[in-house]
Amino acid sequence: MDRTIIHVDMDAFYAAVEVRDNPELAGLPLIVGALPDERGVVATCSYEARSFGVRSGMSIKDAYRRCPQGVYMHPDIKKYAAVSDELHKIWGKYTDIVQYVSLDEGYLDISLSGKAFGGAKSIAREIKCRTLSEAGLTCSVGIGYSMMSAKLASEEKKPNGFFEIPDAKYLLELIGGRDVGIVYGIGKKTAEQLHNSGIHTVRDIIENESTVIRMFGKHGGQIAQLARGIDIREVTPYYDSAAKSLGREHTFQQDIADFDYLKSVLRLIAKELSTKIRLDGLYVKTITLKITYGNMKQITRSKSGNATNQASTIYSTAAALLDSIDKKPIRLVGISLSGFTESDSRQLSLEDMAKAESEKKKTALDSRLLDLQRKYGAGIIKTGSELEAEKRLSSAPTASNEKKEPI
Ligand code: DCP
Ligand code: CA
Ligand code: CA
């Protein structure tokens, strides 16, 4: 299946947060990191400071030599982490397949959910607008067909950028003549070795693939693939059962006001989550309902209770939370689980395992149903009864080819 991936990266992140919070710094060369009389390096600097040649990672002495008139300050990592949480919330509204790779950057796979939000361009624009209006910061957004192309797209027009790389052919035209270092996985050392062998550009890699493979073996093969624009890496949401939460959500193509129907979707989600945690041998204490209304207002409602791994409990808790909220048309429903505990020292018996595995297969069917809905719109299930939904699913010819989305 063709994929659509968005990469978001904040502009001059630490420096931009400091300028936001201290407006008198706007327009000045600001260097965040060590102070000039300390040992240490530049964490980042404003674009004004970059025009003096200052860069991340440069020793602060070097930076001071280039830009003595700069404003120097220490980073406040705690503050940036809090801002980062806010940003992740803004970006995470468009898909549950989202991978944050650092405080200021993330990948969103919107292949399935994109249509519900008017497509990739409109999501990208919305992310830029909301990042500015809600967090007071600018970001650069790239749309790609793979992770590498999305990241290169976001870098292409920095700062405050917006760019799309629709396919491998376009990518190659764009980067074919550039230095090999632009390819994902080629660091300083590898680049140097390539240069020494007369391989300078991305196109040189493609034209000298066998040399590259001879030099770097399997890694060389991967480099050549990436140079040709083939990047099969998947956006992989981070899930740490010990500390974090496990969530699954569903975005509708139209806003839904039928709460019975919404509950049938919650039932499917509850089943899928329950199967997943039981296979992992986990119980969960806190169940959170996530809702995005048609006007993009997002709310969450949580309830904590005895640790459970049962779909019926997860469902009834989420359904009760749904009953407690404003009855307005809804764009997205989701459930997330947190507060995990290990199965109270009780190992799953072989029989339990077999049961969970067979449920997993059934859940795969249920989740294909969700995927189908994503693809064809909520209309595929009219009344929302799960039974009817499954009947329809089993008569839907495209179902068996649907790719299951990673949790
Ligand atoms: N950072 C750091 N040390 C580095 C590189 C980065 O401490 N050597 C921190 C400070 C940056 C943040 O990570 O603000 C994000 O890094 P980026 O590489 O994304 O750089 P910026 O966001 O600062 O600038 P831009 O992305 O606009 O180039
Ligand atoms: Ca950045
Ligand atoms: Ca970054």
GROMACS .gro file of C-alpha atoms and ligand atoms in nm:
model
  437
    1MET     CA    1   0.000   0.000   0.000
    2ASP     CA    2   0.123   0.350  -0.075
    3ARG     CA    3   0.200   0.533   0.243
    4THR     CA    4   0.177   0.895   0.343
    5ILE     CA    5   0.407   1.005   0.620
    6ILE     CA    6   0.444   1.346   0.778
    7HIS     CA    7   0.759   1.455   0.957
    8VAL     CA    8   0.742   1.752   1.192
    9ASP     CA    9   1.051   1.920   1.333
   10MET     CA   10   1.060   2.234   1.545
   11ASP     CA   11   1.275   2.525   1.428
   12ALA     CA   12   1.574   2.610   1.651
   13PHE     CA   13   1.380   2.436   1.926
   14TYR     CA   14   1.545   2.537   2.258
   15ALA     CA   15   1.621   2.885   2.126
   16ALA     CA   16   1.269   2.934   1.993
   17VAL     CA   17   1.116   2.844   2.331
   18GLU     CA   18   1.343   3.099   2.501
   19VAL     CA   19   1.251   3.368   2.248
   20ARG     CA   20   0.883   3.289   2.298
   21ASP     CA   21   0.919   3.327   2.675
   22ASN     CA   22   1.149   3.631   2.657
   23PRO     CA   23   1.021   3.839   2.365
   24GLU     CA   24   1.301   4.094   2.410
   25LEU     CA   25   1.531   3.827   2.260
   26ALA     CA   26   1.345   3.822   1.929
   27GLY     CA   27   1.568   3.899   1.633
   28LEU     CA   28   1.890   3.863   1.833
   29PRO     CA   29   2.159   3.601   1.782
   30LEU     CA   30   2.077   3.370   2.073
   31ILE     CA   31   2.303   3.083   2.169
   32VAL     CA   32   2.167   2.821   2.409
   33GLY     CA   33   2.428   2.600   2.573
   34ALA     CA   34   2.735   2.676   2.780
   35LEU     CA   35   2.824   3.038   2.862
   36PRO     CA   36   3.134   3.189   2.690
   37ASP     CA   37   3.349   3.160   3.004
   38GLU     CA   38   3.257   2.795   3.058
   39ARG     CA   39   3.376   2.478   2.894
   40GLY     CA   40   3.106   2.322   2.682
   41VAL     CA   41   2.918   2.337   2.357
   42VAL     CA   42   2.631   2.502   2.175
   43ALA     CA   43   2.306   2.303   2.216
   44THR     CA   44   2.137   2.516   1.954
   45CYS     CA   45   2.112   2.874   1.841
   46SER     CA   46   1.865   3.107   1.674
   47TYR     CA   47   1.876   3.144   1.296
   48GLU     CA   48   2.023   3.493   1.349
   49ALA     CA   49   2.318   3.331   1.529
   50ARG     CA   50   2.350   3.076   1.249
   51SER     CA   51   2.421   3.357   1.005
   52PHE     CA   52   2.746   3.412   1.200
   53GLY     CA   53   2.840   3.049   1.145
   54VAL     CA   54   2.739   2.924   1.491
   55ARG     CA   55   2.611   2.563   1.493
   56SER     CA   56   2.483   2.295   1.734
   57GLY     CA   57   2.766   2.094   1.886
   58MET     CA   58   3.030   2.364   1.824
   59SER     CA   59   3.251   2.449   2.121
   60ILE     CA   60   3.127   2.758   2.298
   61LYS     CA   61   3.470   2.920   2.253
   62ASP     CA   62   3.436   2.881   1.875
   63ALA     CA   63   3.085   3.020   1.888
   64TYR     CA   64   3.202   3.321   2.088
   65ARG     CA   65   3.481   3.390   1.841
   66ARG     CA   66   3.226   3.396   1.560
   67CYS     CA   67   2.956   3.581   1.745
   68PRO     CA   68   3.079   3.788   2.041
   69GLN     CA   69   2.770   4.007   2.025
   70GLY     CA   70   2.542   3.704   2.080
   71VAL     CA   71   2.321   3.645   2.381
   72TYR     CA   72   2.430   3.329   2.563
   73MET     CA   73   2.214   3.129   2.800
   74HIS     CA   74   2.190   2.789   2.966
   75PRO     CA   75   1.927   2.541   2.848
   76ASP     CA   76   1.626   2.460   3.066
   77ILE     CA   77   1.564   2.101   2.960
   78LYS     CA   78   1.272   2.052   3.200
   79LYS     CA   79   1.087   2.337   3.036
   80TYR     CA   80   1.157   2.203   2.686
   81ALA     CA   81   1.035   1.858   2.787
   82ALA     CA   82   0.706   2.010   2.906
   83VAL     CA   83   0.671   2.202   2.578
   84SER     CA   84   0.750   1.879   2.394
   85ASP     CA   85   0.462   1.701   2.569
   86GLU     CA   86   0.229   1.977   2.454
   87LEU     CA   87   0.357   1.950   2.097
   88HIS     CA   88   0.318   1.575   2.090
   89LYS     CA   89  -0.044   1.617   2.197
   90ILE     CA   90  -0.110   1.860   1.913
   91TRP     CA   91   0.049   1.634   1.652
   92GLY     CA   92  -0.096   1.311   1.789
   93LYS     CA   93  -0.450   1.410   1.705
   94TYR     CA   94  -0.421   1.305   1.343
   95THR     CA   95  -0.319   0.942   1.378
   96ASP     CA   96  -0.227   0.689   1.642
   97ILE     CA   97   0.071   0.573   1.436
   98VAL     CA   98   0.311   0.833   1.557
   99GLN     CA   99   0.675   0.799   1.650
  100TYR     CA  100   0.849   1.075   1.842
  101VAL     CA  101   1.220   1.055   1.782
  102SER     CA  102   1.329   1.344   2.000
  103LEU     CA  103   1.178   1.626   2.203
  104ASP     CA  104   1.118   1.837   1.895
  105GLU     CA  105   1.045   1.590   1.620
  106GLY     CA  106   0.808   1.316   1.515
  107TYR     CA  107   0.680   1.100   1.232
  108LEU     CA  108   0.307   1.054   1.167
  109ASP     CA  109   0.181   0.778   0.941
  110ILE     CA  110  -0.144   0.919   0.805
  111SER     CA  111  -0.193   0.664   0.528
  112LEU     CA  112  -0.523   0.553   0.679
  113SER     CA  113  -0.639   0.844   0.891
  114GLY     CA  114  -0.538   1.120   0.650
  115LYS     CA  115  -0.854   1.126   0.446
  116ALA     CA  116  -1.067   1.198   0.752
  117PHE     CA  117  -0.877   1.523   0.801
  118GLY     CA  118  -0.887   1.638   0.441
  119GLY     CA  119  -0.558   1.484   0.327
  120ALA     CA  120  -0.189   1.528   0.396
  121LYS     CA  121  -0.154   1.891   0.290
  122SER     CA  122  -0.442   2.003   0.504
  123ILE     CA  123  -0.307   1.811   0.805
  124ALA     CA  124   0.038   1.958   0.750
  125ARG     CA  125  -0.104   2.309   0.730
  126GLU     CA  126  -0.317   2.251   1.037
  127ILE     CA  127  -0.019   2.121   1.234
  128LYS     CA  128   0.178   2.434   1.148
  129CYS     CA  129  -0.110   2.664   1.240
  130ARG     CA  130  -0.190   2.488   1.565
  131THR     CA  131   0.175   2.457   1.669
  132LEU     CA  132   0.199   2.835   1.629
  133SER     CA  133  -0.134   2.930   1.784
  134GLU     CA  134  -0.133   2.678   2.071
  135ALA     CA  135   0.239   2.655   2.152
  136GLY     CA  136   0.361   2.987   2.009
  137LEU     CA  137   0.634   2.819   1.804
  138THR     CA  138   0.713   2.752   1.439
  139CYS     CA  139   0.790   2.414   1.294
  140SER     CA  140   0.883   2.268   0.959
  141VAL     CA  141   0.666   1.999   0.812
  142GLY     CA  142   0.747   1.751   0.539
  143ILE     CA  143   0.515   1.515   0.357
  144GLY     CA  144   0.669   1.202   0.211
  145TYR     CA  145   0.599   0.851   0.091
  146SER     CA  146   0.849   0.706   0.340
  147MET     CA  147   1.020   0.810   0.661
  148MET     CA  148   1.337   0.931   0.489
  149SER     CA  149   1.152   1.133   0.226
  150ALA     CA  150   0.931   1.293   0.492
  151LYS     CA  151   1.231   1.396   0.698
  152LEU     CA  152   1.416   1.535   0.398
  153ALA     CA  153   1.101   1.724   0.302
  154SER     CA  154   1.077   1.887   0.645
  155GLU     CA  155   1.443   1.992   0.623
  156GLU     CA  156   1.412   2.126   0.272
  157LYS     CA  157   1.252   2.463   0.351
  158LYS     CA  158   1.360   2.519   0.710
  159PRO     CA  159   1.273   2.730   0.908
  160ASN     CA  160   0.892   2.747   0.904
  161GLY     CA  161   0.905   2.509   0.607
  162PHE     CA  162   0.644   2.315   0.421
  163PHE     CA  163   0.740   2.073   0.146
  164GLU     CA  164   0.628   1.751  -0.014
  165ILE     CA  165   0.825   1.469  -0.175
  166PRO     CA  166   0.559   1.254  -0.338
  167ASP     CA  167   0.764   0.963  -0.475
  168ALA     CA  168   1.108   0.811  -0.527
  169LYS     CA  169   1.152   0.971  -0.869
  170TYR     CA  170   1.095   1.317  -0.725
  171LEU     CA  171   1.329   1.240  -0.435
  172LEU     CA  172   1.609   1.135  -0.667
  173GLU     CA  173   1.574   1.447  -0.878
  174LEU     CA  174   1.597   1.651  -0.560
  175ILE     CA  175   1.890   1.482  -0.387
  176GLY     CA  176   2.070   1.291  -0.666
  177GLY     CA  177   2.339   1.555  -0.692
  178ARG     CA  178   2.382   1.612  -0.320
  179ASP     CA  179   2.645   1.477  -0.085
  180VAL     CA  180   2.610   1.115   0.031
  181GLY     CA  181   2.573   1.234   0.391
  182ILE     CA  182   2.210   1.321   0.322
  183VAL     CA  183   2.113   0.952   0.307
  184TYR     CA  184   1.972   0.810   0.629
  185GLY     CA  185   2.231   0.590   0.802
  186ILE     CA  186   2.538   0.754   0.646
  187GLY     CA  187   2.730   0.921   0.926
  188LYS     CA  188   3.051   1.121   0.912
  189LYS     CA  189   3.279   0.816   0.902
  190THR     CA  190   3.088   0.632   0.629
  191ALA     CA  191   3.066   0.951   0.423
  192GLU     CA  192   3.440   0.998   0.447
  193GLN     CA  193   3.510   0.641   0.334
  194LEU     CA  194   3.273   0.687   0.040
  195HIS     CA  195   3.439   1.016  -0.056
  196ASN     CA  196   3.779   0.848  -0.046
  197SER     CA  197   3.649   0.594  -0.299
  198GLY     CA  198   3.532   0.871  -0.530
  199ILE     CA  199   3.167   0.833  -0.432
  200HIS     CA  200   3.049   1.183  -0.354
  201THR     CA  201   2.684   1.217  -0.445
  202VAL     CA  202   2.370   1.014  -0.391
  203ARG     CA  203   2.371   0.931  -0.761
  204ASP     CA  204   2.730   0.804  -0.729
  205ILE     CA  205   2.605   0.552  -0.473
  206ILE     CA  206   2.341   0.421  -0.713
  207GLU     CA  207   2.587   0.400  -1.000
  208ASN     CA  208   2.848   0.226  -0.786
  209GLU     CA  209   2.621   0.000  -0.587
  210SER     CA  210   2.849  -0.304  -0.608
  211THR     CA  211   3.144  -0.103  -0.476
  212VAL     CA  212   2.932   0.025  -0.188
  213ILE     CA  213   2.820  -0.329  -0.105
  214ARG     CA  214   3.179  -0.454  -0.124
  215MET     CA  215   3.284  -0.177   0.114
  216PHE     CA  216   3.007  -0.207   0.371
  217GLY     CA  217   2.843  -0.546   0.320
  218LYS     CA  218   2.481  -0.565   0.429
  219HIS     CA  219   2.486  -0.205   0.547
  220GLY     CA  220   2.608  -0.110   0.200
  221GLY     CA  221   2.304  -0.279   0.047
  222GLN     CA  222   2.076  -0.081   0.278
  223ILE     CA  223   2.253   0.242   0.191
  224ALA     CA  224   2.207   0.175  -0.180
  225GLN     CA  225   1.838   0.099  -0.132
  226LEU     CA  226   1.785   0.420   0.062
  227ALA     CA  227   1.979   0.615  -0.201
  228ARG     CA  228   1.737   0.484  -0.460
  229GLY     CA  229   1.454   0.612  -0.245
  230ILE     CA  230   1.339   0.281  -0.102
  231ASP     CA  231   1.286   0.307   0.271
  232ILE     CA  232   1.072   0.032   0.419
  233ARG     CA  233   1.102   0.142   0.781
  234GLU     CA  234   0.765   0.174   0.946
  235VAL     CA  235   0.654   0.446   1.181
  236THR     CA  236   0.657   0.258   1.509
  237PRO     CA  237   0.471   0.399   1.806
  238TYR     CA  238   0.660   0.371   2.129
  239TYR     CA  239   0.498   0.147   2.384
  240ASP     CA  240   0.663   0.083   2.717
  241SER     CA  241   0.433  -0.131   2.926
  242ALA     CA  242   0.619  -0.052   3.248
  243ALA     CA  243   0.579   0.322   3.242
  244LYS     CA  244   0.355   0.433   2.964
  245SER     CA  245   0.025   0.371   2.806
  246LEU     CA  246  -0.111   0.159   2.528
  247GLY     CA  247  -0.369   0.323   2.309
  248ARG     CA  248  -0.579   0.251   2.009
  249GLU     CA  249  -0.810   0.497   1.843
  250HIS     CA  250  -1.032   0.535   1.546
  251THR     CA  251  -1.085   0.839   1.328
  252PHE     CA  252  -1.410   0.870   1.137
  253GLN     CA  253  -1.439   1.018   0.794
  254GLN     CA  254  -1.754   1.199   0.901
  255ASP     CA  255  -1.841   1.323   1.249
  256ILE     CA  256  -2.054   1.070   1.434
  257ALA     CA  257  -2.343   1.165   1.662
  258ASP     CA  258  -2.480   0.812   1.708
  259PHE     CA  259  -2.348   0.710   2.050
  260ASP     CA  260  -2.455   0.346   2.013
  261TYR     CA  261  -2.244   0.327   1.706
  262LEU     CA  262  -1.954   0.490   1.889
  263LYS     CA  263  -1.989   0.226   2.160
  264SER     CA  264  -1.965  -0.052   1.905
  265VAL     CA  265  -1.636   0.095   1.791
  266LEU     CA  266  -1.520   0.118   2.154
  267ARG     CA  267  -1.609  -0.248   2.194
  268LEU     CA  268  -1.379  -0.343   1.907
  269ILE     CA  269  -1.100  -0.128   2.042
  270ALA     CA  270  -1.142  -0.275   2.394
  271LYS     CA  271  -1.114  -0.625   2.254
  272GLU     CA  272  -0.801  -0.547   2.064
  273LEU     CA  273  -0.634  -0.384   2.365
  274SER     CA  274  -0.737  -0.665   2.596
  275THR     CA  275  -0.592  -0.928   2.366
  276LYS     CA  276  -0.268  -0.737   2.341
  277ILE     CA  277  -0.218  -0.696   2.716
  278ARG     CA  278  -0.315  -1.054   2.791
  279LEU     CA  279  -0.058  -1.181   2.548
  280ASP     CA  280   0.194  -0.957   2.723
  281GLY     CA  281   0.081  -1.093   3.061
  282LEU     CA  282  -0.029  -0.752   3.182
  283TYR     CA  283  -0.314  -0.607   3.383
  284VAL     CA  284  -0.419  -0.246   3.372
  285LYS     CA  285  -0.559  -0.013   3.637
  286THR     CA  286  -0.647   0.303   3.448
  287ILE     CA  287  -0.871   0.326   3.146
  288THR     CA  288  -0.886   0.652   2.954
  289LEU     CA  289  -1.140   0.752   2.695
  290LYS     CA  290  -1.012   0.993   2.433
  291ILE     CA  291  -1.253   1.195   2.224
  292THR     CA  292  -1.202   1.452   1.955
  293TYR     CA  293  -1.515   1.645   1.868
  294GLY     CA  294  -1.595   1.765   1.518
  295ASN     CA  295  -1.455   2.107   1.607
  296MET     CA  296  -1.119   1.943   1.695
  297LYS     CA  297  -1.166   2.002   2.067
  298GLN     CA  298  -1.009   1.706   2.241
  299ILE     CA  299  -1.106   1.569   2.580
  300THR     CA  300  -0.996   1.272   2.786
  301ARG     CA  301  -1.178   1.105   3.075
  302SER     CA  302  -1.013   0.844   3.295
  303LYS     CA  303  -1.122   0.595   3.552
  304SER     CA  304  -0.900   0.384   3.774
  305GLY     CA  305  -1.006   0.067   3.946
  306ASN     CA  306  -0.898  -0.288   4.016
  307ALA     CA  307  -0.639  -0.419   3.774
  308THR     CA  308  -0.803  -0.595   3.481
  309ASN     CA  309  -0.720  -0.749   3.149
  310GLN     CA  310  -1.078  -0.817   3.043
  311ALA     CA  311  -1.226  -0.666   2.726
  312SER     CA  312  -1.569  -0.644   2.887
  313THR     CA  313  -1.437  -0.432   3.177
  314ILE     CA  314  -1.232  -0.210   2.951
  315TYR     CA  315  -1.534  -0.165   2.727
  316SER     CA  316  -1.790  -0.098   3.002
  317THR     CA  317  -1.558   0.154   3.167
  318ALA     CA  318  -1.499   0.336   2.839
  319ALA     CA  319  -1.871   0.324   2.752
  320ALA     CA  320  -1.964   0.470   3.091
  321LEU     CA  321  -1.711   0.748   3.038
  322LEU     CA  322  -1.863   0.810   2.695
  323ASP     CA  323  -2.207   0.842   2.855
  324SER     CA  324  -2.071   1.111   3.087
  325ILE     CA  325  -1.957   1.353   2.819
  326ASP     CA  326  -2.128   1.615   2.603
  327LYS     CA  327  -2.336   1.457   2.329
  328LYS     CA  328  -2.190   1.641   2.031
  329PRO     CA  329  -2.072   1.498   1.698
  330ILE     CA  330  -1.744   1.314   1.736
  331ARG     CA  331  -1.451   1.281   1.498
  332LEU     CA  332  -1.231   1.038   1.686
  333VAL     CA  333  -1.272   0.788   1.970
  334GLY     CA  334  -0.995   0.603   2.143
  335ILE     CA  335  -0.911   0.412   2.455
  336SER     CA  336  -0.577   0.413   2.624
  337LEU     CA  337  -0.463   0.192   2.907
  338SER     CA  338  -0.211   0.289   3.171
  339GLY     CA  339  -0.098   0.185   3.514
  340PHE     CA  340   0.016  -0.159   3.410
  341THR     CA  341   0.091  -0.439   3.653
  342GLU     CA  342   0.237  -0.778   3.579
  343SER     CA  343  -0.013  -1.063   3.595
  344ASP     CA  344  -0.046  -1.107   3.974
  345SER     CA  345   0.231  -1.369   3.975
  346ARG     CA  346  -0.008  -1.598   3.787
  347GLN     CA  347   0.152  -1.725   3.468
  348LEU     CA  348  -0.075  -1.776   3.170
  349SER     CA  349  -0.142  -2.147   3.134
  350LEU     CA  350  -0.090  -2.308   2.793
  351GLU     CA  351  -0.464  -2.320   2.760
  352ASP     CA  352  -0.494  -1.949   2.833
  353MET     CA  353  -0.221  -1.881   2.579
  354ALA     CA  354  -0.400  -2.082   2.313
  355LYS     CA  355  -0.721  -1.896   2.392
  356ALA     CA  356  -0.550  -1.560   2.369
  357GLU     CA  357  -0.387  -1.657   2.039
  358SER     CA  358  -0.717  -1.759   1.888
  359GLU     CA  359  -0.871  -1.435   2.012
  360LYS     CA  360  -0.582  -1.252   1.855
  361LYS     CA  361  -0.686  -1.390   1.518
  362LYS     CA  362  -1.040  -1.283   1.578
  363THR     CA  363  -0.926  -0.941   1.689
  364ALA     CA  364  -0.723  -0.913   1.372
  365LEU     CA  365  -1.052  -0.952   1.191
  366ASP     CA  366  -1.208  -0.683   1.408
  367SER     CA  367  -0.924  -0.449   1.347
  368ARG     CA  368  -0.949  -0.506   0.973
  369LEU     CA  369  -1.300  -0.384   1.016
  370LEU     CA  370  -1.169  -0.062   1.165
  371ASP     CA  371  -0.923  -0.032   0.879
  372LEU     CA  372  -1.202  -0.082   0.630
  373GLN     CA  373  -1.397   0.191   0.797
  374ARG     CA  374  -1.097   0.418   0.781
  375LYS     CA  375  -1.072   0.349   0.413
  376TYR     CA  376  -1.433   0.362   0.309
  377GLY     CA  377  -1.587   0.577   0.576
  378ALA     CA  378  -1.811   0.508   0.870
  379GLY     CA  379  -2.099   0.423   0.639
  380ILE     CA  380  -1.969   0.068   0.609
  381ILE     CA  381  -2.144  -0.008   0.936
  382LYS     CA  382  -2.482   0.154   0.961
  383THR     CA  383  -2.625   0.044   1.291
  384GLY     CA  384  -2.307  -0.026   1.475
  385SER     CA  385  -2.400  -0.368   1.609
  386GLU     CA  386  -2.086  -0.570   1.617
  387LEU     CA  387  -2.255  -0.881   1.487
  388GLU     CA  388  -2.386  -0.706   1.184
  389ALA     CA  389  -2.050  -0.543   1.137
  390GLU     CA  390  -1.876  -0.878   1.128
  391LYS     CA  391  -2.130  -1.018   0.886
  392ARG     CA  392  -2.065  -0.730   0.654
  393LEU     CA  393  -1.694  -0.771   0.696
  394SER     CA  394  -1.698  -1.137   0.601
  395SER     CA  395  -1.873  -1.044   0.277
  396ALA     CA  396  -1.633  -0.761   0.199
  397PRO     CA  397  -1.392  -0.886  -0.069
  398THR     CA  398  -1.109  -0.644   0.003
  399ALA     CA  399  -1.083  -0.733   0.369
  400SER     CA  400  -0.820  -1.003   0.343
  401ASN     CA  401  -0.571  -0.768   0.181
  402GLU     CA  402  -0.594  -0.503   0.447
  403LYS     CA  403  -0.278  -0.445   0.634
  404LYS     CA  404  -0.303  -0.455   1.009
  405GLU     CA  405  -0.188  -0.141   1.172
  406PRO     CA  406   0.076  -0.174   1.443
  407ILE     CA  407  -0.041  -0.080   1.789
  408DCP     N1  408   2.039   1.966   2.060
  408DCP     C1  409   2.147   1.959   2.147
  408DCP     N2  410   2.273   1.929   2.098
  408DCP     C2  411   2.293   1.904   1.965
  408DCP     C3  412   2.183   1.909   1.877
  408DCP     C4  413   2.056   1.941   1.927
  408DCP     O1  414   2.131   1.982   2.267
  408DCP     N3  415   2.416   1.876   1.920
  408DCP     C5  416   1.907   2.003   2.113
  408DCP     C6  417   1.884   2.151   2.097
  408DCP     C7  418   1.789   2.164   1.982
  408DCP     C8  419   1.712   2.035   1.989
  408DCP     O2  420   1.801   1.938   2.042
  408DCP     O3  421   1.706   2.278   1.993
  408DCP     C9  422   1.659   1.990   1.854
  408DCP     O4  423   1.767   1.967   1.767
  408DCP     P1  424   1.760   1.993   1.612
  408DCP     O5  425   1.874   1.920   1.551
  408DCP     O6  426   1.624   1.962   1.562
  408DCP     O7  427   1.792   2.148   1.595
  408DCP     P2  428   1.702   2.274   1.623
  408DCP     O8  429   1.561   2.241   1.649
  408DCP     O9  430   1.767   2.354   1.731
  408DCP    O10  431   1.715   2.357   1.488
  408DCP     P3  432   1.656   2.323   1.343
  408DCP    O11  433   1.581   2.195   1.354
  408DCP    O12  434   1.570   2.442   1.311
  408DCP    O13  435   1.775   2.314   1.254
  409CA      CA  436   1.450   2.099   1.512
  410CA      CA  437   1.505   1.759   1.559
   0.00000   0.00000   0.00000
